[in-house]
Structure formats: C-alpha cells, structure tokens
XYZ file of C-alpha atoms in Angstrom:
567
model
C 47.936 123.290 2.393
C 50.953 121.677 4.115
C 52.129 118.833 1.878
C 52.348 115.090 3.392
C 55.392 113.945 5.291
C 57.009 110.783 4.068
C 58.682 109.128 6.973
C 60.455 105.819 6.176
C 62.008 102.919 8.227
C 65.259 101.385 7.535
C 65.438 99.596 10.902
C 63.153 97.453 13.458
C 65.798 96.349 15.347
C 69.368 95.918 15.908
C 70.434 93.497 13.503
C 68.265 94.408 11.082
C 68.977 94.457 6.974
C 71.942 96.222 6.624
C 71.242 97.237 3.264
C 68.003 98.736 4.316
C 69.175 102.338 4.703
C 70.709 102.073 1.182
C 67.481 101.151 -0.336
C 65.351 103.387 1.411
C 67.346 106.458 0.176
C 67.305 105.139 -3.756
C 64.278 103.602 -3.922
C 62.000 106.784 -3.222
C 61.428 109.791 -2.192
C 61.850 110.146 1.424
C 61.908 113.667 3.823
C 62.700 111.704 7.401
C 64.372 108.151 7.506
C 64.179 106.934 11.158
C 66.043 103.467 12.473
C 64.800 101.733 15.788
C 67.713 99.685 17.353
C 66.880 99.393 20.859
C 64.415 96.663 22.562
C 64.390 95.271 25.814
C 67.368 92.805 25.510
C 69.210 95.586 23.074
C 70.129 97.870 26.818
C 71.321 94.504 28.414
C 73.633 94.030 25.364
C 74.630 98.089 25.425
C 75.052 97.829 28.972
C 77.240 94.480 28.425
C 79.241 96.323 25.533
C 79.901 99.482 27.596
C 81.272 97.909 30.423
C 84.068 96.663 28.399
C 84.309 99.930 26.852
C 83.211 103.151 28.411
C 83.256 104.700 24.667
C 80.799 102.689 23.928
C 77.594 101.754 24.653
C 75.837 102.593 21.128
C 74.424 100.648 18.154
C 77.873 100.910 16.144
C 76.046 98.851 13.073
C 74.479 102.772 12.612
C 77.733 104.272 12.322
C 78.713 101.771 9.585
C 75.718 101.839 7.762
C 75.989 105.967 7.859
C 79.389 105.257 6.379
C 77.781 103.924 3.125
C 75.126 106.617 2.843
C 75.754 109.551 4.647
C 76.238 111.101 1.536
C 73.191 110.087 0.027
C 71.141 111.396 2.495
C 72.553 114.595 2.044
C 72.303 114.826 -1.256
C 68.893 113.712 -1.247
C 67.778 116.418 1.774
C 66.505 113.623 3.603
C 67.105 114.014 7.354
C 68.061 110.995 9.393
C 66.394 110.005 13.187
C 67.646 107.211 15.147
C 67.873 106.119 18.473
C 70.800 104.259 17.608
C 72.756 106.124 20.374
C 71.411 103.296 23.482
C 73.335 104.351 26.302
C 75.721 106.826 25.180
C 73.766 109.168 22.620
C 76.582 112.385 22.509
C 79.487 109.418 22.095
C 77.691 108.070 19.040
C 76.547 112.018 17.836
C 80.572 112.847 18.124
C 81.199 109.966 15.815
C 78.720 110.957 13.475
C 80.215 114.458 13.392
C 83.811 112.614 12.845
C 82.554 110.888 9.781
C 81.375 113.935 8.507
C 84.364 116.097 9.278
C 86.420 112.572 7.706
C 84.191 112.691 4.227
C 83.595 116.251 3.911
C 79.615 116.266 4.019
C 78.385 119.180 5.716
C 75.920 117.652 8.209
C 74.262 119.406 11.501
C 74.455 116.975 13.775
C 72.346 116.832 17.275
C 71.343 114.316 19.949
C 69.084 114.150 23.216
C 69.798 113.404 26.620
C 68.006 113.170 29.642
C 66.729 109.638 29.348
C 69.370 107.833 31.637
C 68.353 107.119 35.650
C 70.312 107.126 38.469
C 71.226 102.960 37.998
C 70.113 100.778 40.944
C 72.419 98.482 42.864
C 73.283 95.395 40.951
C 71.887 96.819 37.837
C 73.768 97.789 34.493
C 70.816 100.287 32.892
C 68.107 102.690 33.806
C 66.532 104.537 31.266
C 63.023 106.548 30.919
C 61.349 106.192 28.091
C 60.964 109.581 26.427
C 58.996 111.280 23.945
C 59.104 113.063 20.532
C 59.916 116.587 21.852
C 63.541 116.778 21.919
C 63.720 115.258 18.484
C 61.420 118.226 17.413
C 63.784 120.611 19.222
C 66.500 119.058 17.421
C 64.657 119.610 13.908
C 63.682 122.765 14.322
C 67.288 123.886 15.449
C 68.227 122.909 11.975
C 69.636 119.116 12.665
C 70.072 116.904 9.460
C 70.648 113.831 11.952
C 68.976 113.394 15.501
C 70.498 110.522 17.647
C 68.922 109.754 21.073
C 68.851 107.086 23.488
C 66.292 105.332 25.030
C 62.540 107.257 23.056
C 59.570 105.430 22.463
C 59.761 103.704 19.504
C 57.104 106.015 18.112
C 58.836 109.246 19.107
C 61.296 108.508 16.199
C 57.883 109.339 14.229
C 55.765 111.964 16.276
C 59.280 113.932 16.999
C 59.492 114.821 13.226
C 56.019 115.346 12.451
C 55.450 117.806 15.322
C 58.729 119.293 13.970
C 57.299 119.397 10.256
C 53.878 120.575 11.524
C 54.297 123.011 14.156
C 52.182 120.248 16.899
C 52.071 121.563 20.525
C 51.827 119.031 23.532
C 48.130 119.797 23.441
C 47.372 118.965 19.738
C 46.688 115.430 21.301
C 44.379 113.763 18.223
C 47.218 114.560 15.984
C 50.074 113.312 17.990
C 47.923 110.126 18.874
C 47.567 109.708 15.176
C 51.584 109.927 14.513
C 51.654 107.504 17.396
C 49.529 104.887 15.468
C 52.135 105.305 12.249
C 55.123 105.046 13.979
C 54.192 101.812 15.867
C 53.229 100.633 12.572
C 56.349 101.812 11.010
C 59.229 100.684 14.158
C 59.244 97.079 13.149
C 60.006 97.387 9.257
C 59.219 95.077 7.040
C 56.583 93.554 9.892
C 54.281 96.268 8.300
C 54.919 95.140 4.584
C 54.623 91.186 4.824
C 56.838 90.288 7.037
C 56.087 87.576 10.176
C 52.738 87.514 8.439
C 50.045 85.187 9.371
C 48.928 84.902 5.784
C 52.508 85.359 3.971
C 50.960 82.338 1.538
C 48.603 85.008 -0.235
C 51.668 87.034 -1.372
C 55.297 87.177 -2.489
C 56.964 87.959 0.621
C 60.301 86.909 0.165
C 62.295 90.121 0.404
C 59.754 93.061 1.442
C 60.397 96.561 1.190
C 60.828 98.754 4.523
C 57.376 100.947 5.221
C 57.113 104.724 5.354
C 54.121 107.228 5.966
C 52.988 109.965 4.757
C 52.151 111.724 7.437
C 48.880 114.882 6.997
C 48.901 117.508 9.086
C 45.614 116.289 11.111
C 47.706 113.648 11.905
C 45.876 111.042 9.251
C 48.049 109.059 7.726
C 48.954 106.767 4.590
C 51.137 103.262 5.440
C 53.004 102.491 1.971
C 55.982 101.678 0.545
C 58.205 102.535 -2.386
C 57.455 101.267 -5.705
C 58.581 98.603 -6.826
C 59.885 97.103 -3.850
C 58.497 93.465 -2.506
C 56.213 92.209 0.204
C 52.741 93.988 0.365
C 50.808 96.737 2.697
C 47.241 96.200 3.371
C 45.073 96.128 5.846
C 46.005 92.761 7.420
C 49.537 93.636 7.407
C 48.740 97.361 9.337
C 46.033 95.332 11.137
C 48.711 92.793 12.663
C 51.355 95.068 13.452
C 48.800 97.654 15.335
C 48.432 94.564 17.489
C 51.794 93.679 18.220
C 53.078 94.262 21.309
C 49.982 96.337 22.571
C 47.102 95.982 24.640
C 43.855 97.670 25.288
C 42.417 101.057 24.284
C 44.436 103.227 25.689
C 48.208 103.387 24.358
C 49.891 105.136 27.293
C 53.136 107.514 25.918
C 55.055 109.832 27.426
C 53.790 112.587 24.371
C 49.931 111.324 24.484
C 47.605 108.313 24.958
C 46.503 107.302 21.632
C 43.255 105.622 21.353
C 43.642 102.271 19.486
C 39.722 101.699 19.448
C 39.170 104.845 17.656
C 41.585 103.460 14.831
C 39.766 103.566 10.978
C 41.762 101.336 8.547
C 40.276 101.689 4.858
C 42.791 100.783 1.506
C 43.859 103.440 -0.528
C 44.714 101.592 -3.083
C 47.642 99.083 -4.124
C 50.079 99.384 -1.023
C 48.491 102.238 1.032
C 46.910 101.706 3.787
C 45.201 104.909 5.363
C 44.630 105.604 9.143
C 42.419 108.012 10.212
C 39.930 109.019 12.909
C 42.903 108.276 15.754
C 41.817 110.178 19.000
C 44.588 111.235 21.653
C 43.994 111.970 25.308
C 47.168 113.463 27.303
C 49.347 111.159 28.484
C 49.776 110.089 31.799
C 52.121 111.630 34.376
C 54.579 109.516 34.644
C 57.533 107.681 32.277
C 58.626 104.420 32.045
C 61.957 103.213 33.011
C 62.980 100.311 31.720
C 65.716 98.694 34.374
C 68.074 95.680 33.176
C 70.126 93.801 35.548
C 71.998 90.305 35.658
C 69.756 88.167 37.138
C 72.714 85.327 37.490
C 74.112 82.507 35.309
C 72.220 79.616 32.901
C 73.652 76.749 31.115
C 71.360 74.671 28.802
C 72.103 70.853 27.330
C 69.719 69.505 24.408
C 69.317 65.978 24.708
C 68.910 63.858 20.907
C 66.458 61.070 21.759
C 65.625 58.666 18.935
C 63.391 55.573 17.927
C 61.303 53.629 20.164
C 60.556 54.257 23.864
C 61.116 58.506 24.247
C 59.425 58.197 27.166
C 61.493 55.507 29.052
C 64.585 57.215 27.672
C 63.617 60.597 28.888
C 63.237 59.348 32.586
C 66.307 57.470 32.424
C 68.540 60.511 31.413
C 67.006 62.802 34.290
C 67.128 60.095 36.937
C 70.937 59.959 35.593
C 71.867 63.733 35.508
C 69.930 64.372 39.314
C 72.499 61.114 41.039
C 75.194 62.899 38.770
C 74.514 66.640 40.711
C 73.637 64.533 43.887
C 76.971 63.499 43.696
C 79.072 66.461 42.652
C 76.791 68.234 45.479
C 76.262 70.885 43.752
C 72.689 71.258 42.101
C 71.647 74.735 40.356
C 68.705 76.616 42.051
C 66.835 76.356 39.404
C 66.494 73.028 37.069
C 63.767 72.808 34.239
C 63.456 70.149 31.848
C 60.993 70.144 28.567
C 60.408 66.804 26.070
C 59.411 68.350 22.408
C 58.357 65.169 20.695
C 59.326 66.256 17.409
C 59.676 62.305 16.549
C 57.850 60.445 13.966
C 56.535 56.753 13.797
C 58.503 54.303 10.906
C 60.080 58.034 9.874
C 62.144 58.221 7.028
C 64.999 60.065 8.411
C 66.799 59.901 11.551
C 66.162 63.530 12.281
C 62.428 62.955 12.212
C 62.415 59.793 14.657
C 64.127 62.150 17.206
C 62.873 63.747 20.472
C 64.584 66.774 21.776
C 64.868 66.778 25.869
C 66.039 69.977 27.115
C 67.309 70.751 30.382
C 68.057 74.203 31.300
C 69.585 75.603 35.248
C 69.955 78.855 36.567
C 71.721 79.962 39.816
C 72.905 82.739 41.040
C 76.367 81.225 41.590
C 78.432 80.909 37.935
C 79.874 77.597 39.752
C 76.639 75.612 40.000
C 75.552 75.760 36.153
C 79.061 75.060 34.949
C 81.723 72.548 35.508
C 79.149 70.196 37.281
C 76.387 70.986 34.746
C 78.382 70.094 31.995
C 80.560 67.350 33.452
C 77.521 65.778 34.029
C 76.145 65.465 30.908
C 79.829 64.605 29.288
C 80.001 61.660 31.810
C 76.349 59.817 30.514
C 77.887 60.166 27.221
C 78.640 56.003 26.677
C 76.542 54.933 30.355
C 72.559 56.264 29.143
C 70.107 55.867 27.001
C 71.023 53.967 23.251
C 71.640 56.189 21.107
C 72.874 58.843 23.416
C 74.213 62.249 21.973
C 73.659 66.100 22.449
C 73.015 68.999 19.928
C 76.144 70.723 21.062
C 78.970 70.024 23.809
C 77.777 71.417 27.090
C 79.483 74.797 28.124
C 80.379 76.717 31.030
C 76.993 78.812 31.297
C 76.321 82.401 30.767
C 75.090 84.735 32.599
C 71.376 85.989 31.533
C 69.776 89.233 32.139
C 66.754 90.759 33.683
C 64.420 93.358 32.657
C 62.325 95.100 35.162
C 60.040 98.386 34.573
C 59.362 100.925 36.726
C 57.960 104.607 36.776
C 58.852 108.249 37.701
C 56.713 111.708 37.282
C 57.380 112.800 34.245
C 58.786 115.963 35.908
C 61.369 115.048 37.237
C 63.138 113.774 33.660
C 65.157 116.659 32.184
C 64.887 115.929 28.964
C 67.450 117.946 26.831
C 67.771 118.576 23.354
C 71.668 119.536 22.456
C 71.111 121.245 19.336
C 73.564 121.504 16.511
C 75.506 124.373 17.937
C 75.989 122.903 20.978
C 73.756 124.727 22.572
C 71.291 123.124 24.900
C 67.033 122.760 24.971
C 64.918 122.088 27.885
C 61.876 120.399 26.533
C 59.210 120.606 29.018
C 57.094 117.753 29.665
C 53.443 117.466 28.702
C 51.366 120.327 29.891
C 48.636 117.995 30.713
C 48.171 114.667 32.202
C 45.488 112.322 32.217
C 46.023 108.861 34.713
C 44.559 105.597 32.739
C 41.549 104.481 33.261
C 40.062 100.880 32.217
C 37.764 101.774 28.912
C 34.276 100.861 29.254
C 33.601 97.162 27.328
C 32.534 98.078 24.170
C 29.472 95.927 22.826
C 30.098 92.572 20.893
C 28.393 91.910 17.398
C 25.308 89.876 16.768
C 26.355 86.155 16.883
C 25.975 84.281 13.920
C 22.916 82.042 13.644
C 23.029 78.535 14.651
C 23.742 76.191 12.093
C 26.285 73.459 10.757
C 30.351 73.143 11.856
C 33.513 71.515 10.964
C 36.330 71.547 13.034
C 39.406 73.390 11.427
C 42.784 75.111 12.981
C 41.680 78.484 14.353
C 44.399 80.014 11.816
C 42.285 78.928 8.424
C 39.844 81.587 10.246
C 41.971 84.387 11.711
C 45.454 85.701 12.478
C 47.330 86.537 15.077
C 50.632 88.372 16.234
C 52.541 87.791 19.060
C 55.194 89.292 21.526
C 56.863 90.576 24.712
C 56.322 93.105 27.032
C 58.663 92.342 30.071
C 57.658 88.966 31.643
C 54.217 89.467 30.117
C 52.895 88.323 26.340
C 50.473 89.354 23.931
C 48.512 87.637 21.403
C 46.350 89.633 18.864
C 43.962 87.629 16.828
C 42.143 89.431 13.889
C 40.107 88.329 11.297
C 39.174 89.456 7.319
C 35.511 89.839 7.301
C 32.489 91.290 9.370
C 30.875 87.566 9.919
C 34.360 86.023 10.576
C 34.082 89.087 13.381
C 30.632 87.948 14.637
C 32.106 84.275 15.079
C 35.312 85.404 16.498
C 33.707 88.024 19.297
C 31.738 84.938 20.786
C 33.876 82.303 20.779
C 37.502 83.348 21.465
C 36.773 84.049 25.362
C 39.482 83.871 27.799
C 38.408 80.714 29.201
C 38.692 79.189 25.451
C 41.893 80.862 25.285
C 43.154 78.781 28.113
C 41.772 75.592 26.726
C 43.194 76.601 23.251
C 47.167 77.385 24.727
C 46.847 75.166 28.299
C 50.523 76.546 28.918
C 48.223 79.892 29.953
C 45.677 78.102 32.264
C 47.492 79.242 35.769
C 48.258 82.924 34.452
C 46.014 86.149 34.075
C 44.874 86.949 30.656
C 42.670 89.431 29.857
C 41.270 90.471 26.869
C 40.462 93.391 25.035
C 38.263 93.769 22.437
C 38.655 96.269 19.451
C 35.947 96.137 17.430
C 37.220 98.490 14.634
C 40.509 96.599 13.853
C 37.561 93.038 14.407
C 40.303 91.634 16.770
C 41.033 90.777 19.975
C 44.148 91.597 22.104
C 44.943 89.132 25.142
C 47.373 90.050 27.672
C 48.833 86.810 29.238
C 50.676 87.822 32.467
C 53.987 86.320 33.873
C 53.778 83.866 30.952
C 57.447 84.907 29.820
C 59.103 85.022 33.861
C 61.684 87.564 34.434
C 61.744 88.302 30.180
C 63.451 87.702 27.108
C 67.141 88.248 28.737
C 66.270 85.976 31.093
C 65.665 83.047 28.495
C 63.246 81.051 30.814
C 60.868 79.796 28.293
C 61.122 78.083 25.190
C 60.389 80.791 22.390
C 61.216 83.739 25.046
C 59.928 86.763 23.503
C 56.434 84.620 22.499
C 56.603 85.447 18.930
C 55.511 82.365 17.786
C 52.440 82.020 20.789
C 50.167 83.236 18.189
C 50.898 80.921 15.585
C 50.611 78.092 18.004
C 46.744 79.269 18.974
C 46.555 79.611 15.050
C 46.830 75.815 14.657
C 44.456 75.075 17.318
C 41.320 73.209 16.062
C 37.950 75.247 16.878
C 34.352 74.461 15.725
C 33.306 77.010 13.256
C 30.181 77.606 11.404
C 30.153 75.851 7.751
C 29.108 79.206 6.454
C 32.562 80.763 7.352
C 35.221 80.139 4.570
C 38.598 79.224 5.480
C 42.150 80.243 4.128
C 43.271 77.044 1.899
C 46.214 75.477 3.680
C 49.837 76.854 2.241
C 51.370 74.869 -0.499
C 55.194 76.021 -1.167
C-alpha cells in the first residue's frame, strides 16, 4: 500500500514568518513543503513592483528564505512548491537555479506558465487561476522545486499528490479530497490556532505551521510536527474550511469539491482526519483575477476627546467641507466614520478619545492631496478644543482594484517547463460540470421551548471571516449537536442583518452545512471595489465575524456557554 504523503506549509501569505521554512524542514519529517504568497492585493503589489523593475515581479522574500535552507531541503529529500513566482514565474525559477549554481546544491529546478492574460486597458495584471496539473508535470519530470504564478491556492497541494499518486483529471473524489487539505493547509498557522475564535482554550502564542498526510483515496490527516505550539482539532480545521468559502460546491479549475460531504472526526492529539470528500468535475471555465488602479485616496484620523464628541464631530466636517468649498476642489468621493472608542470619567486620555475618520478618493491625484491635507493642517489651532490628528496628513496614494472575470478553460495553455527545459502541455480537465445551486439540505429538530438568558452570540459559536473581491464571508460554527439545533433556527439571514445592521441593504445568503454544524453567509458588495481599494474600515472583513460574535442573542438556559477570556 502506497504510504501517506506529508505535505507541510511554511507560508499563508506574503509576509508571513520568515523562519517558517526553517522550522518546517527541522522540526519533522516532511516529503512536499509548499508556500502560498499570492492573494488578491499580493498581484497589485507584484504588478506595482514590476513596473519599476521588469526583472521583477516575484515574491523575492522566497528567494531569501531559499537562501537559508536550500540546502536543507536537499539534504532532507524534501521537494519544495511555491507559487512564489506572482507575475514572473521563469525570472524567479532562473534565480533559484543561480542560487543553486552559487552554493553548489544540485537542485532540478522547474516552473509553470500559462496563467498570465492578455492585460486590459488601464489594468496592471490578468491572471487565470490554474490548477494542480502542471505542478504534477513538473514532479513527475523529476523537479526538486516547482515555482508558478498565479494556481489556486490548493493546487500547491492537489499538484503533488496527483504527482505522488498517479491521480488522473477524472479521479474527481480524490482530487476533491486534496482540495479540502490544501485549503486547510494555504493559510498556516490559521489551521493550528491561529485567528482562532476560541484561542482562550489553548496556548496559542507561537503555533506550528500545518501539514497533511495525504492517503491515496484522497483521505487525509491535518497535523503538525511534534512538539511545536498552537493546537489542531476540529474547531481549528472546522474554521479554516469556512474561511473564505461559500456553499457546497467549491468550484476549481482541477474539480468541484463538495464541502457538505466533508467528515471531520479527531485522530487523536493534533490530527484531525478528513474523509468522505466527494468531487464532481469542475466547471469549464477559469478565473481571472484582474487588478487595476482604481485612482488616488488620502485618509486623516481625527483625535476627539472629553465631553461633547458629537458637537465636535459636526464642527470639524462643517470646517473641512467650507475649507474644500474654498480651495474648489472637493474629491469625488468623501466618507467620514465616528468610532466612539471614548469612555465616561476614563482614566487615561487615550480612553476619553473618539476617532473621526475621513477618507476621499478621486480619480485625479490633485483632489485628495494638497487641498486634502492643507485642509486639515489649516483647522489645526481654529477647531474643536483639543484638536490634533493621529498622523500629519499626506499627499494620497493611489489604491487598487480587483475585478474577476472568466474564460473557457480551453483556451489557457497551461505549460509545465520541466527541468530540462523542455516544455509540457497539460490539458485541461477532460470533463466539465457547470454549478448548480445544491438542493437545501434539511435543518435539525429545534430545541424544546424553555428558559433564556441573553449572552454574546460568541460564548455559543465561532466564526471566521474574509474577502472574496468586494464580497465577505462569515462562517459561524458551533461545538456540539444541540448548540447545532439552536444555531440552525435562529441564525437566519434576517437575524443576521439585525445582528451586523452594516449588512441590512446588501445580499446575504446563507448556506447551511450540516456536517461541519455551521453556517456560511455570503454578504455581497459589503467590501466595494476590495481590499486594494481600502473603502471600508477592516477591508478584507476579517474581523466581521468577531463583531457578530459579540452580538447578544437569546439562547436556551440549557446551552452552556464558553466562560469569558481572562489573560
């Protein structure tokens, strides 16, 4: 019988522990390490970076980071896959080769192409989002490193496992099932403890990086190596299935795994197993993820303090629209937002302050800078008492825009360039299947009627948040079978609304996944034009869950609830 195959993580994002890919390599045994570097905003900063420098255009924190371990991994036989190479995957393959030409370690290096789209007008990226294939091609041509551009995040783990396991596109159950690990794996130490709804229950201070052992059946193990902190459990696996997801269907360009088939059971201390993940074929066409300047922003934080907020809040905008009245030049696009973050008799100056933020956009660099700015300089000793600012106003920036869009799957050439140089076609999937809305699936008994108390919702369940686009999602989950019952009932979409009123005006919808007992709402447009485009306060909604978390809801005495956390 084929042995498992351990897959670790040493990166969720770019920025990520440097260190990781160290400790990863000496901590345990290991056959694949993977690092995920690109998201959304990570093209827009590629694309930035490679303007400067055609050369460019990669995640060069890799290269440094290989530096340090490249001959570890060798000696260790554990093959590296990363799609550290963003926009320029053969540039960053070439320096890889360098630094093994430089130190003497006798590395096969390969990369794929074929992800990069014709780029619109006014646009700085296009990229599909492919598959696991030509990783596998890459493997199997003998590559000790694989560096590609814009892949799924989970292709970084179904590329090597088809590799390992000799998976065709049609072997759909098992790639859906390698799928389900590697979204659990591509944000790190989110699997292990990290961002963790109920961090209070363990000692998450430094967690390890996850890996998988990986079965031939495409089953699966979540872990991590011995000894290392944080935790793996179900919650953890739980939270980070629902993060950044939606329904039922999980659309890829190498399957469509089914997230309501998902079977979580511990396997003992720090093993989580997954199993009973069915895959249907994907659907025919890729994602293409588009970024583009979507014009300038210039932002000025406010510092109001003591009595009368209020009063000084109206006082400072009245001020600041005569100001651009008078400079005639007033951005397209003006937003301001009072977090009362002020106490009553507080003991501290910082706690009897109010933050009032005011944030422009236009088009034109011109009409967020010197009048934005000059502005807010000028009120400095004719406002509000107390008058000052959390940092001198600037020039502006400009800000970024991510848009997706979608092409048949056909008409990507996706090419593996193998260690030789030679190059792979790898075909798309032989099959396609378009998505389809899964039938509702039926909710639990409710829980007899019977005494409440009003507590936060997060003393019941947790939740993840995060960003897809302009879009959000919030997955709520809880720990027990009549926690479920409660939770099925009650969190509608209409309490939803009440719960987060900053959602009332926008589509949510909500999917139910009984198996995982959690719920998945998608909250559409919440986020505008996306995380680049900085047009909300938390921008990538990562902390929308914990803000529904601290809701008060009416629950059933019978239900415990999660002490509060004392540090």
């Amino acid at each position: 019988m084929t042995r498992p195959l351990r897959i670790g993580n040493a990166s969720g994002f770019y920025g990520d522990r440097f260190d990781a890919v160290h400790d990863m390599l000496t901590d345990g045994p290991l056959d694949v390490l993977t690092g995920d570097y690109l998201a959304e905003l990570t093209m827009l900063i590629l694309g930035r970076s490679r303007l400067k420098d055609p050369k460019r255009g990669y995640a060069s924190t890799f290269l440094r980071q290989l530096e340090e371990n490249l001959g570890l991994a060798h000696e260790r036989g554990v093959k590296i896959v990363t799609n550290a190479g963003g926009l320029n995957p053969a540039g960053l393959a070439d320096a890889v080769r360098a630094l093994a030409d430089r130190t003497g370690i006798p590395v096969r290096v390969a990369h794929v192409e074929g992800d990069s789209r014709p780029v619109p007008d006014g646009c700085l990226t296009a990229n599909a989002y492919l598959g696991g294939g030509g990783i596998a091609a890459c493997l199997r041509g003998g590559a000790d490193i694989v560096v590609t551009g814009r892949v799924t995040d989970a292709a970084l783990v179904t590329g090597p496992a088809a590799a390992h396991f000799g998976w065709g596109p049609g072997d759909h159950d098992a790639l859906a099932g390698a799928v389900v690990a590697g979204h659990v794996l591509e944000c790190g130490t989110q699997a292990t403890g990290g961002n963790y709804s109920f961090f209070g229950d363990h000692d998450v201070r430094r967690p390890g990086f996850p890996l998988a052992e990986i079965h031939a059946d495409g089953s699966s193990v979540i872990t991590k190596h011995d000894g290392t902190g944080g935790v793996v459990d179900i919650g953890t696996v739980t939270a980070q299935l629902l993060y950044e997801t939606a329904g039922a269907r999980y659309a890829g360009p190498d399957v469509t795994a089914r997230l309501d088939t998902v079977r979580l059971t511990q396997d003992g201390p720090d093993r989580v197993r997954i199993s009973g993940v069915r895959g249907e074929a994907p659907p025919s066409t890729l994602k293409v993820g588009v970024n583009r300047l979507g014009g300038w922003r210039n932002e000025v934080v406010f510092v109001l303090t003591g009595l009368d907020i209020d009063a000084k809040s109206r006082l400072v905008k009245d001020q600041f629209a005569d100001a651009l009245d008078r400079a005639g030049s007033k951005p397209a696009e003006v937003r301001w937002e009072l977090a009362r973050t002020d106490r009553a008799d507080a003991g501290t100056e910082e706690t009897a302050s109010a933050l009032l933020r005011l944030v422009v956009r236009d088009p034109d660099a011109e009409a967020v800078g010197r009048a934005v700015s000059g502005a807010a300089v000028e009120l400095a000793l004719g406002s509000y008492p107390g008058f000052h600012v959390t940092a001198p106003p600037g020039k502006g920036a400009p800000y970024g825009v991510f848009e997706a869009a979608y092409v048949p799957a056909g008409e990507v050439e996706h090419v593996a360039v193998l260690p030789d140089g030679s190059r792979e076609a790898v075909p798309a999937a032989g099959s396609y299947r378009e998505l389809d809305a899964v039938a509702e699936p039926d909710l639990p008994e409710p829980l007899p009627a019977g005494p409440t108390r009003a507590v936060p919702l997060g003393r019941i369940a947790g939740a993840r948040s995060g960003d897809k686009g302009g879009d959000a999602n919030v997955g709520v989950w809880v720990r027990s079978d009549d926690a479920w019952r409660w939770l099925a009932h009650e969190l509608t979409v209409a309490r939803f609304r009440e719960l987060l009123p900053e959602t009332a005006g926008l589509t949510v919808v909500r999917h139910v996944l009984p198996r995982l007992r959690a719920l998945n709402f998608v909250v559409r447009g919440l986020l505008g034009e996306g995380v680049a485009a900085q047009a909300r306060f938390d921008p990538q909604a990562k902390a929308l869950g914990e803000w529904l978390r601290s809701r008060h809801v009416t629950v059933p005495v019978q239900l415990p609830a999660d002490p509060e956390v004392i540090a």
